[in-house]
CSV table of C-alpha atoms and ligand atoms in Angstrom, one decimal:
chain,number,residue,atom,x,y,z
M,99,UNK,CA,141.7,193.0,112.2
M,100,UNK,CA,142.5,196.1,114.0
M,101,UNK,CA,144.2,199.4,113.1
M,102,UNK,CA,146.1,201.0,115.4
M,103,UNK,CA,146.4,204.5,114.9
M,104,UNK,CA,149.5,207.0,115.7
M,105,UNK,CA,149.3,208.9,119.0
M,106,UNK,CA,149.0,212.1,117.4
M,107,UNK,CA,146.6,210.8,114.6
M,108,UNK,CA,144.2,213.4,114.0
M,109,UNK,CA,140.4,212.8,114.1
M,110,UNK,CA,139.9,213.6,110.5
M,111,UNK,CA,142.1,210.6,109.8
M,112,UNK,CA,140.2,208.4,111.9
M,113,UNK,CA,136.9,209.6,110.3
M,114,UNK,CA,138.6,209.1,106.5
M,115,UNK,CA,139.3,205.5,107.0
M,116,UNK,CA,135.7,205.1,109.1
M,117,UNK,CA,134.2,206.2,105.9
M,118,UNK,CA,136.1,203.6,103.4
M,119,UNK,CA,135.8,201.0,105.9
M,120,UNK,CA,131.8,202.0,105.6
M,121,UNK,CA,131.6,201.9,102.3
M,122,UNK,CA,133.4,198.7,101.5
M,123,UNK,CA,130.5,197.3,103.4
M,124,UNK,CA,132.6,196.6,106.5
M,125,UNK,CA,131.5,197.3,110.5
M,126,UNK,CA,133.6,199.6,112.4
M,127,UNK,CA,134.2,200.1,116.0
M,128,UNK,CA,136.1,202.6,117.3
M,129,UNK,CA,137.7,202.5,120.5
M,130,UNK,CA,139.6,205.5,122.3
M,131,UNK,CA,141.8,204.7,124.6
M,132,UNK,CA,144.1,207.1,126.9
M,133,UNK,CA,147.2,206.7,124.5
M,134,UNK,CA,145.6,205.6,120.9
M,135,UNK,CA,142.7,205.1,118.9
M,136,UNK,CA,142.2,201.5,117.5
M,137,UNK,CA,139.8,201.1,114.8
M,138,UNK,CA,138.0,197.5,114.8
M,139,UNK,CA,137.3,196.3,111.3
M,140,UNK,CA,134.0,193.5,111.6
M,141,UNK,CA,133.6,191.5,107.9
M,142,UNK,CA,135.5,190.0,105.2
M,143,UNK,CA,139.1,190.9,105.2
M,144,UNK,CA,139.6,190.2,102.0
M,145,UNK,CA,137.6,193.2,101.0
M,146,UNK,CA,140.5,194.7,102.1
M,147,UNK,CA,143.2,192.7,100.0
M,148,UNK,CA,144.3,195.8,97.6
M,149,UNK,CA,144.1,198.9,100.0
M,150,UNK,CA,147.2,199.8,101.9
M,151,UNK,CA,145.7,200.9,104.7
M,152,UNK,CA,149.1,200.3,107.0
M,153,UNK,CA,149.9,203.7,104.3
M,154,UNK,CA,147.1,205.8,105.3
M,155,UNK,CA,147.6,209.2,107.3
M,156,UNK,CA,147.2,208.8,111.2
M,157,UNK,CA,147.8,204.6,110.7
M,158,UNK,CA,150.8,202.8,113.0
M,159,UNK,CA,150.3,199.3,112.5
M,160,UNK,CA,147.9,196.3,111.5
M,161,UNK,CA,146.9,193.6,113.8
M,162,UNK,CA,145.4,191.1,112.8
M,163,UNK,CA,142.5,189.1,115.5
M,164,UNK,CA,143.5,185.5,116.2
M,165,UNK,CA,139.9,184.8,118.1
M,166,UNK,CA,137.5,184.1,116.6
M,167,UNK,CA,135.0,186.4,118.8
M,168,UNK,CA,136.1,190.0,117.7
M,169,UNK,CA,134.0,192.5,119.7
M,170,UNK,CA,134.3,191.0,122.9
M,171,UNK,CA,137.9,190.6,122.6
M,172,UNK,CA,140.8,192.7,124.5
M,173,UNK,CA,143.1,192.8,121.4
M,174,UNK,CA,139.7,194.9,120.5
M,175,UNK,CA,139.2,196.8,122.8
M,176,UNK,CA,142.2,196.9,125.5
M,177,UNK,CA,140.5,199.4,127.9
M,178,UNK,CA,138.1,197.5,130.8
M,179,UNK,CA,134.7,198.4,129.4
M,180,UNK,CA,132.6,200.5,132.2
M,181,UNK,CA,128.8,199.6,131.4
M,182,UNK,CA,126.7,202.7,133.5
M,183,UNK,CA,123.1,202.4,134.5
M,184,UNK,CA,121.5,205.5,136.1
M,185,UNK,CA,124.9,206.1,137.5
M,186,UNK,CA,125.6,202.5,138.7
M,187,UNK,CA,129.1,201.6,137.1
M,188,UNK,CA,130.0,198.0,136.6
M,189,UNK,CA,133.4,196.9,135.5
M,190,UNK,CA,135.0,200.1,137.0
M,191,UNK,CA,137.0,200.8,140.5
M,192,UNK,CA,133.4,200.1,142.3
M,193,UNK,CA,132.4,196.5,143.2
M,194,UNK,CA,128.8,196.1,142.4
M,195,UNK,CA,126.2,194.1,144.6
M,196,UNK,CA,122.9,192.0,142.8
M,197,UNK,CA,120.8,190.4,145.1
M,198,UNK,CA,117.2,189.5,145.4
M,199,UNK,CA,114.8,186.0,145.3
M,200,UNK,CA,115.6,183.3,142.6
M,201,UNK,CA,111.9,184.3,142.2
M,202,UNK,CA,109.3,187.3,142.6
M,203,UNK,CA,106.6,185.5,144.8
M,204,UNK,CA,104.4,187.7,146.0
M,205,UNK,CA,104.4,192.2,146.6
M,206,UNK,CA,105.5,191.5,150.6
M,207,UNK,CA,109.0,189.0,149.8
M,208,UNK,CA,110.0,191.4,147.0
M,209,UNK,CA,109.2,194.7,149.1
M,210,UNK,CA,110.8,193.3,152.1
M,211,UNK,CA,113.9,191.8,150.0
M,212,UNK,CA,114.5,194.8,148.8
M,213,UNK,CA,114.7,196.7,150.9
M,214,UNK,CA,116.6,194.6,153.2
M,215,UNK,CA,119.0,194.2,150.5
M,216,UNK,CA,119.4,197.7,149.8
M,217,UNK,CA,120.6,199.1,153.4
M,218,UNK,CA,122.9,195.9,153.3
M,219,UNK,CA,124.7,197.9,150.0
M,220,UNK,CA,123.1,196.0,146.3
M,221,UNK,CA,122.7,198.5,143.6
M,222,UNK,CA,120.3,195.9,141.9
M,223,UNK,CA,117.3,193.8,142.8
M,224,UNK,CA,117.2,190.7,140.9
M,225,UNK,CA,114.0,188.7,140.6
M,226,UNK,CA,112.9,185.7,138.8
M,227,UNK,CA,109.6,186.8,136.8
M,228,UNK,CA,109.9,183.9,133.7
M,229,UNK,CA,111.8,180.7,136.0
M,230,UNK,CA,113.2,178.3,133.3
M,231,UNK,CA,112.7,175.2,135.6
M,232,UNK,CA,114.2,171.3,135.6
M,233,UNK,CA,110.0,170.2,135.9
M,234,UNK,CA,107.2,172.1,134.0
M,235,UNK,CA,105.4,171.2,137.1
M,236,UNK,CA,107.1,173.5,139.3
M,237,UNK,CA,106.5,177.3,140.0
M,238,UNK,CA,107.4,178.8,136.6
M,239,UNK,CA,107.1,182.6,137.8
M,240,UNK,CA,104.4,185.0,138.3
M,241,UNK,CA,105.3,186.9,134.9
M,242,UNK,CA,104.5,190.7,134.2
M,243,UNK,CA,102.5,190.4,137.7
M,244,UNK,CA,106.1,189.6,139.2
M,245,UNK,CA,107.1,192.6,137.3
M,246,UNK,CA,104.7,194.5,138.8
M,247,UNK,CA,105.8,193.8,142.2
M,248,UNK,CA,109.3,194.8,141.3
M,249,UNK,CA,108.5,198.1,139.6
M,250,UNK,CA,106.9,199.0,143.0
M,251,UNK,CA,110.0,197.7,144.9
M,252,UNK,CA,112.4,200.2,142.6
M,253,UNK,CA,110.1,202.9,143.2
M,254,UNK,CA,110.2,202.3,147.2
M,255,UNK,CA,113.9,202.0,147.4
M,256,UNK,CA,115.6,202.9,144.0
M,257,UNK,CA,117.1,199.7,143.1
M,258,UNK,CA,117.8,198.9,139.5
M,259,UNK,CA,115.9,196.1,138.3
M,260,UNK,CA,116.8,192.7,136.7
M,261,UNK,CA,115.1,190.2,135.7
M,262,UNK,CA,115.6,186.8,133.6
M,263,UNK,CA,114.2,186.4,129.7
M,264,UNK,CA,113.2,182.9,128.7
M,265,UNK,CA,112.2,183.7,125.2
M,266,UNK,CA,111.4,186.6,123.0
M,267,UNK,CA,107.9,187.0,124.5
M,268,UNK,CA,109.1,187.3,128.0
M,269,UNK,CA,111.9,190.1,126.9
M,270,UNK,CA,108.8,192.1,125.3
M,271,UNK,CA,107.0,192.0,128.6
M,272,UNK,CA,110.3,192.9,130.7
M,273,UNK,CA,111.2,195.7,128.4
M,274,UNK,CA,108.6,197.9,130.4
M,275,UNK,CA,109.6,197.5,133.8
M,276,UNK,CA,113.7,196.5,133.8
M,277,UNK,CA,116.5,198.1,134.0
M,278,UNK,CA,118.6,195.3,132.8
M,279,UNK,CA,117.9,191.7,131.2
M,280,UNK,CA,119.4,188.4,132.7
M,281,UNK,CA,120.3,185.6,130.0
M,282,UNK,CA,120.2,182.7,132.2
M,283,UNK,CA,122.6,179.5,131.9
M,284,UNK,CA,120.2,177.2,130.3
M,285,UNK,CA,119.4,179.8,127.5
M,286,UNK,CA,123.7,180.1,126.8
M,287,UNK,CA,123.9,178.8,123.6
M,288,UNK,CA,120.0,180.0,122.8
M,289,UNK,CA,121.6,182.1,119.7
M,290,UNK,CA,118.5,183.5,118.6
M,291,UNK,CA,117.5,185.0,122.2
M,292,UNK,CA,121.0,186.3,121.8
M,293,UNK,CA,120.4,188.5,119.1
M,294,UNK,CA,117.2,189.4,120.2
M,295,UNK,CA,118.6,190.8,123.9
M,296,UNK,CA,121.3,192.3,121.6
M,297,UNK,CA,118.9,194.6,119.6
M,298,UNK,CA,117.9,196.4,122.6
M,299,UNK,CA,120.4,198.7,124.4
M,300,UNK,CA,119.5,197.1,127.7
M,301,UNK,CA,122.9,195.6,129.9
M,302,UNK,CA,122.1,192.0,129.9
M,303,UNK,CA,123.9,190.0,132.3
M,304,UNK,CA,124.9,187.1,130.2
M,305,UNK,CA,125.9,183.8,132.3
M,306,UNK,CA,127.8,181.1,130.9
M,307,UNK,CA,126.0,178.0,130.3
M,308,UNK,CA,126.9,174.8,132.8
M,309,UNK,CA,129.2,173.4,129.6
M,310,UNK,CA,130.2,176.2,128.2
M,311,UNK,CA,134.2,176.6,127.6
M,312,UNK,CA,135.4,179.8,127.8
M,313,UNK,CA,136.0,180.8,124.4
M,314,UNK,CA,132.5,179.2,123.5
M,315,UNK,CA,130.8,181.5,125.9
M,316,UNK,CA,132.9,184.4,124.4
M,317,UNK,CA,132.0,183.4,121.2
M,318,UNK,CA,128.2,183.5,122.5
M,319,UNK,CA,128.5,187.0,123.8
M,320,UNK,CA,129.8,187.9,120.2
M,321,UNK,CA,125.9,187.0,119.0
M,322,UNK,CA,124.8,189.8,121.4
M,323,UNK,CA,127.3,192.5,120.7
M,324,UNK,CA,127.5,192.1,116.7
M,325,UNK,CA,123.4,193.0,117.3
M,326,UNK,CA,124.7,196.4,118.1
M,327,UNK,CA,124.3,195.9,122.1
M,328,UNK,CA,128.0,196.3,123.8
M,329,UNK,CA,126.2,196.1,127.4
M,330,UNK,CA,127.3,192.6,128.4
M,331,UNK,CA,128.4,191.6,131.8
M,332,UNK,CA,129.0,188.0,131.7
M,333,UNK,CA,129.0,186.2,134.6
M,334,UNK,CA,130.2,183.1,135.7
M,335,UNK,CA,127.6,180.5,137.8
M,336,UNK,CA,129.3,177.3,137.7
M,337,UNK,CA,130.0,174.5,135.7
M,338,UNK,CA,129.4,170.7,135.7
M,339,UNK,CA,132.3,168.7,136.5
M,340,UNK,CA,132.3,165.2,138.3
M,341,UNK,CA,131.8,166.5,141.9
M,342,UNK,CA,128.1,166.3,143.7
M,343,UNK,CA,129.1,168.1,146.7
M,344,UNK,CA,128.3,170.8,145.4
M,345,UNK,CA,125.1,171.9,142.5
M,346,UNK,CA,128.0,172.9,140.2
M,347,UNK,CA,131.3,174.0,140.2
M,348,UNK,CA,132.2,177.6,140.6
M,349,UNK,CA,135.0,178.1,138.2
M,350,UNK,CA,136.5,180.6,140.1
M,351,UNK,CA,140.1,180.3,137.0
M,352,UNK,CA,137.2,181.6,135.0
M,353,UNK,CA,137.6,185.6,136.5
M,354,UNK,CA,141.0,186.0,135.3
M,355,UNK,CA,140.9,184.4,132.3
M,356,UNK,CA,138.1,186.7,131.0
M,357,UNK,CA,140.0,189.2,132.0
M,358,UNK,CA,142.7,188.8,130.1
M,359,UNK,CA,141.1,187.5,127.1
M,360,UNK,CA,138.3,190.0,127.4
M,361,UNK,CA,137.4,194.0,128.3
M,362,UNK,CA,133.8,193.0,129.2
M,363,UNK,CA,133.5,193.3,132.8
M,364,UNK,CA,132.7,190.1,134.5
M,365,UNK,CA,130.5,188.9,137.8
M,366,UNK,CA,130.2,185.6,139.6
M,367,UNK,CA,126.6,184.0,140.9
M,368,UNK,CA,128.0,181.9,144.0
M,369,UNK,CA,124.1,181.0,144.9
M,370,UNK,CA,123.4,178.9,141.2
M,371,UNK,CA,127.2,177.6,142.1
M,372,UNK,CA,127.2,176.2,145.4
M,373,UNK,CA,123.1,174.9,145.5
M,374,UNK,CA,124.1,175.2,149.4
M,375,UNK,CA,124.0,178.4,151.5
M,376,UNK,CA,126.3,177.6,153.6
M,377,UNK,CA,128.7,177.9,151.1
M,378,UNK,CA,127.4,181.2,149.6
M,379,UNK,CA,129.2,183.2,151.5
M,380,UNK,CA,133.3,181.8,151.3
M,381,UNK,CA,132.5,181.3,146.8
M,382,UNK,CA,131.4,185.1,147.0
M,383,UNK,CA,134.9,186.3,148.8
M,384,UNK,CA,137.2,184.2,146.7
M,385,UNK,CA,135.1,185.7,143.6
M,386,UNK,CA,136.3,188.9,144.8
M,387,UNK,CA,139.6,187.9,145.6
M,388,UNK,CA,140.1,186.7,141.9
M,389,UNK,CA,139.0,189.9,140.6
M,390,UNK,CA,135.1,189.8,139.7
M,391,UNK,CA,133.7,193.3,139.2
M,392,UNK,CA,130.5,192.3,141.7
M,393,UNK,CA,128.1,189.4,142.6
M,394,UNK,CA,124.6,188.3,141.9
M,395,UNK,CA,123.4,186.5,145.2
M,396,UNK,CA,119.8,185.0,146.0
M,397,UNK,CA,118.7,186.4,149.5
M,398,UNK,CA,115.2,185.9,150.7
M,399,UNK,CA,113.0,186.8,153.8
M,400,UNK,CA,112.5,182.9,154.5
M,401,UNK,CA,114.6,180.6,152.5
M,402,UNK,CA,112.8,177.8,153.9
M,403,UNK,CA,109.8,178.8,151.9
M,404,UNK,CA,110.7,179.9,148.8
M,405,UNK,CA,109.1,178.3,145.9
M,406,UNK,CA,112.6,177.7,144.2
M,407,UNK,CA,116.0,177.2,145.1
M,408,UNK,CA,115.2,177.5,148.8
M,409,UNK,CA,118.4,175.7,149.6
M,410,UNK,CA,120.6,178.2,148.5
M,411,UNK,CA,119.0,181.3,148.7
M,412,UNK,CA,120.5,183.0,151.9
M,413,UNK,CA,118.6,185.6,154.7
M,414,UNK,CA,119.0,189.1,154.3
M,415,UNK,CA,121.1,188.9,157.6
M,416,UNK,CA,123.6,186.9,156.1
M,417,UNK,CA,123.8,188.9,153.0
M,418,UNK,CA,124.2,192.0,154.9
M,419,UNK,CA,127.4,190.3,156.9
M,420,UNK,CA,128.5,189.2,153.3
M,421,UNK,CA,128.6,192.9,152.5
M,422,UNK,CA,130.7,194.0,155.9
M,423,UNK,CA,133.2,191.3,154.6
M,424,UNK,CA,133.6,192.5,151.0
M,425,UNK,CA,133.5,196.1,152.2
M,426,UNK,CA,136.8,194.7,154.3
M,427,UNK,CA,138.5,193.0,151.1
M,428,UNK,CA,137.5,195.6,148.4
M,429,UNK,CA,140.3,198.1,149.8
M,430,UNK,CA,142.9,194.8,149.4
M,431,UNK,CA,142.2,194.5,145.8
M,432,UNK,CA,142.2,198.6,145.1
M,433,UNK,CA,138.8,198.4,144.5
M,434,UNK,CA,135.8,200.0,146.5
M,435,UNK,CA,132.4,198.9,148.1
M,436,UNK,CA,130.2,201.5,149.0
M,437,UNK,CA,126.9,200.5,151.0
M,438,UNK,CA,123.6,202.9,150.9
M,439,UNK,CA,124.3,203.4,154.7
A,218,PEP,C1,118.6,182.2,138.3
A,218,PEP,O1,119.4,183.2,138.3
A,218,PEP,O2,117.6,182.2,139.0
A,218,PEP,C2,119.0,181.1,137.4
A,218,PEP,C3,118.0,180.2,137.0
A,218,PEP,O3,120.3,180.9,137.2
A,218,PEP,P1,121.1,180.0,136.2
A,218,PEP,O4,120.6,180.4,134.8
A,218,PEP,O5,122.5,180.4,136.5
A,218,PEP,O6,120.8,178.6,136.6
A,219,MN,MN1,117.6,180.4,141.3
C-alpha cells in the first residue's frame, strides 16, 4: 500500500506516521516527488486493519499495490529514479554508453578498449572477469587478475568500472576494484545472489534472464531492492523465442513496458541480443528510439580473437560511428549524448 500525502502536508506529519509505521514492524519508503510525498508501506497489511490512517494529519488518500513487486513499482515511486555514480546519471535526460570486451583478456585489450571506447563517448568500461560459460571448458575469465587490468584502465582514462558476479565469492573479489556489479542473464532467477548484490550499495545492472516475463523479472529485482539496495538498472539482452537467425530475441516492447510499469531506469545489451555484429549496430538505435536510458555494447581491439563471443563483439571503429548516430537521435527523443571529445 501507499499513502499519499496532501500537498501542503507538513514534514512532522510524514515523520509521525514513519514512526508508527516503524513500530508496527512495517518497512517504509519515502518518496518525494515535485507535487507530493507518498509513503510506501512494505509488510503485512493487516497490521494495519484498525488504524485509520486515511484520518491522520497530512494523509489524502490510500492506494492499495495491485503488483506483486512493490519497490520497483511506479504506483511506488512515480518519479524516474536517477541512479548517480561519481557524477554519471543514468535514467535521467543523459543517454549513458557501456562498452568494453565480453571478457578482460589480457592489460593491452582492456587498456586499448578503453580507451578507444572512451573518446568514442562510454561512461563505463565493462569487462568480463568471472565468464559464466555454456562449456566449463572454455575461457572462464582471468578473475581478480582481470580486475587488476581494469583498475589500471579506470585510472588511465577514468571510466567507471563494471564487471559480472557469478557467485558470492566473485562479488567479494569485485567489491575492491568496481564501480558497479553486473548480474548476468543466466544468474536471473539466482535469488540468493540477488540478495547478496542487494546488501551492498553498489548499482548493479540487473539483466533479465532469456525466459524471464516481465513481471517475473520485476518481481526478481524486488529480491535486490527489499535488501536495502535501490541501485538497479535492469536491462534487457534478449529473449528465446523460436527464431535462430538471431542468438536471441531483443525484446525491444520490453523498454516501454518497464517504463510504465516501473521508475527503475532501464538499458538494452544489443551484443548478447543479436550474437551477430552486424546487427549490433540497427538493435542499439531502435533501443534508443523505444526509449532505453543507455546501452551496454561488447567492442574489442580484434573481434576475431577474442576468447568469447568474438562474433558479436564489434571494433572500436564501429562503436565510435554507433556513438555519432545516437549523438544524432538523442536530440529526437529530448534526450542528450554527450561524448568525452
Ligand atoms: C555478458 O555480459 O558478457 C553476458 C554473459 O551477458 P548475458 O548474461 O546477457 O548473457
Ligand atoms: Mn559476452
Amino acid at each position: 500500500m501507499i499513502i499519499v500525502m496532501k500537498p501542503d502536508s507538513k514534514e512532522k506529519d510524514i515523520e509521525s506516521i514513519s514512526r508508527l509505521l516503524e513500530k508496527l514492524g512495517l518497512g517504509v519508503h519515502i518518496s518525494k516527488g515535485t507535487q507530493r510525498t507518498i509513503i510506501g508501506v512494505i509488510g503485512d497489511k493487516n497490521l494495519l486493519r484498525d488504524i485509520p490512517l486515511d484520518l491522520l494529519p497530512g494523509v489524502e488518500k490510500l492506494v492499495p499495490i495491485v503488483e506483486s513487486y512493490k519497490l520497483a513499482s511506479k504506483t511506488f515511486k512515480p518519479e524516474p529514479s536517477v541512479i548517480e555514480i561519481d557524477g554519471v546519471k543514468i535514467g535521467g535526460s543523459e543517454l549513458v554508453m557501456i562498452a568494453g570486451p565480453c571478457a578482460v583478456e589480457n592489460p593491452e585489450q582492456i587498456m586499448e578498449t578503453a580507451r578507444k571506447v572512451k573518446e568514442a563517448g562510454a561512461k563505463i568500461l565493462r569487462g568480463g572477469t568471472f565468464k559464466p560459460r555454456t562449456s566449463p571448458y572454455s575461457f572462464q575469465g582471468l578473475e581478480e587478475e582481470g580486475l587488476k587490468m581494469m583498475k589500471d584502465a579506470k585510472e588511465a582514462t577514468g571510466l567507471l568500472l563494471l564487471t559480472e558476479v557469478t557467485s558470492e565469492r566473485a562479488l567479494e573479489i569485485a567489491d575492491k576494484y568496481v564501480d558497479m556489479f553486473q548480474i548476468g542473464a543466466r544468474n536471473a532467477q539466482n535469488f540468493q545472489l540477488l540478495r547478496e548484490v542487494g546488501r551492498s550499495r553498489k548499482p548493479v545492472v540487473y539483466k533479465r534472464g532469456p525466459s524471464q516475463t516481465i513481471e517475473e523479472w520485476l518481481n526478481a529485482a524486488e529480491y535486490i531492492m527489499s535488501e536495502g539496495n535501490y541501485n538497479v538498472i535492469l536491462c534487457e539482452r534478449g529473449i528465446r523465442t523460436f527464431e535462430t537467425a538471431t542468438r536471441f530475441t531483443l525484446d525491444v516492447s520490453a523498454v516501454p513496458v518497464i517504463k510504465s510499469l516501473s521508475h527503475l531506469p532501464i538499458i538494452v545489451d544489443p551484443s548478447h541480443a543479436a550474437g551477430k555484429a552486424q546487427y549490433v549496430a540497427p538493435l542499439a538505435r531502435a533501443a534508443i528510439a523505444a526509449g532505453a536510458d543507455g546501452l551496454i555494447v561488447e567492442v574489442h581491439p580484434n573481434p576475431m580473437c577474442a576468447l568469447s563471443d568474438a562474433s558479436q563483439q564489434i571494433t572500436p571503429d564501429l562503436f565510435s560511428d554507433l556513438c555519432k548516430d545516437i549523438r544524432g537521435i538523442a536530440p529526437l527523443l529530448g534526450r542528450t549524448f554527450t561524448a568525452a571529445c
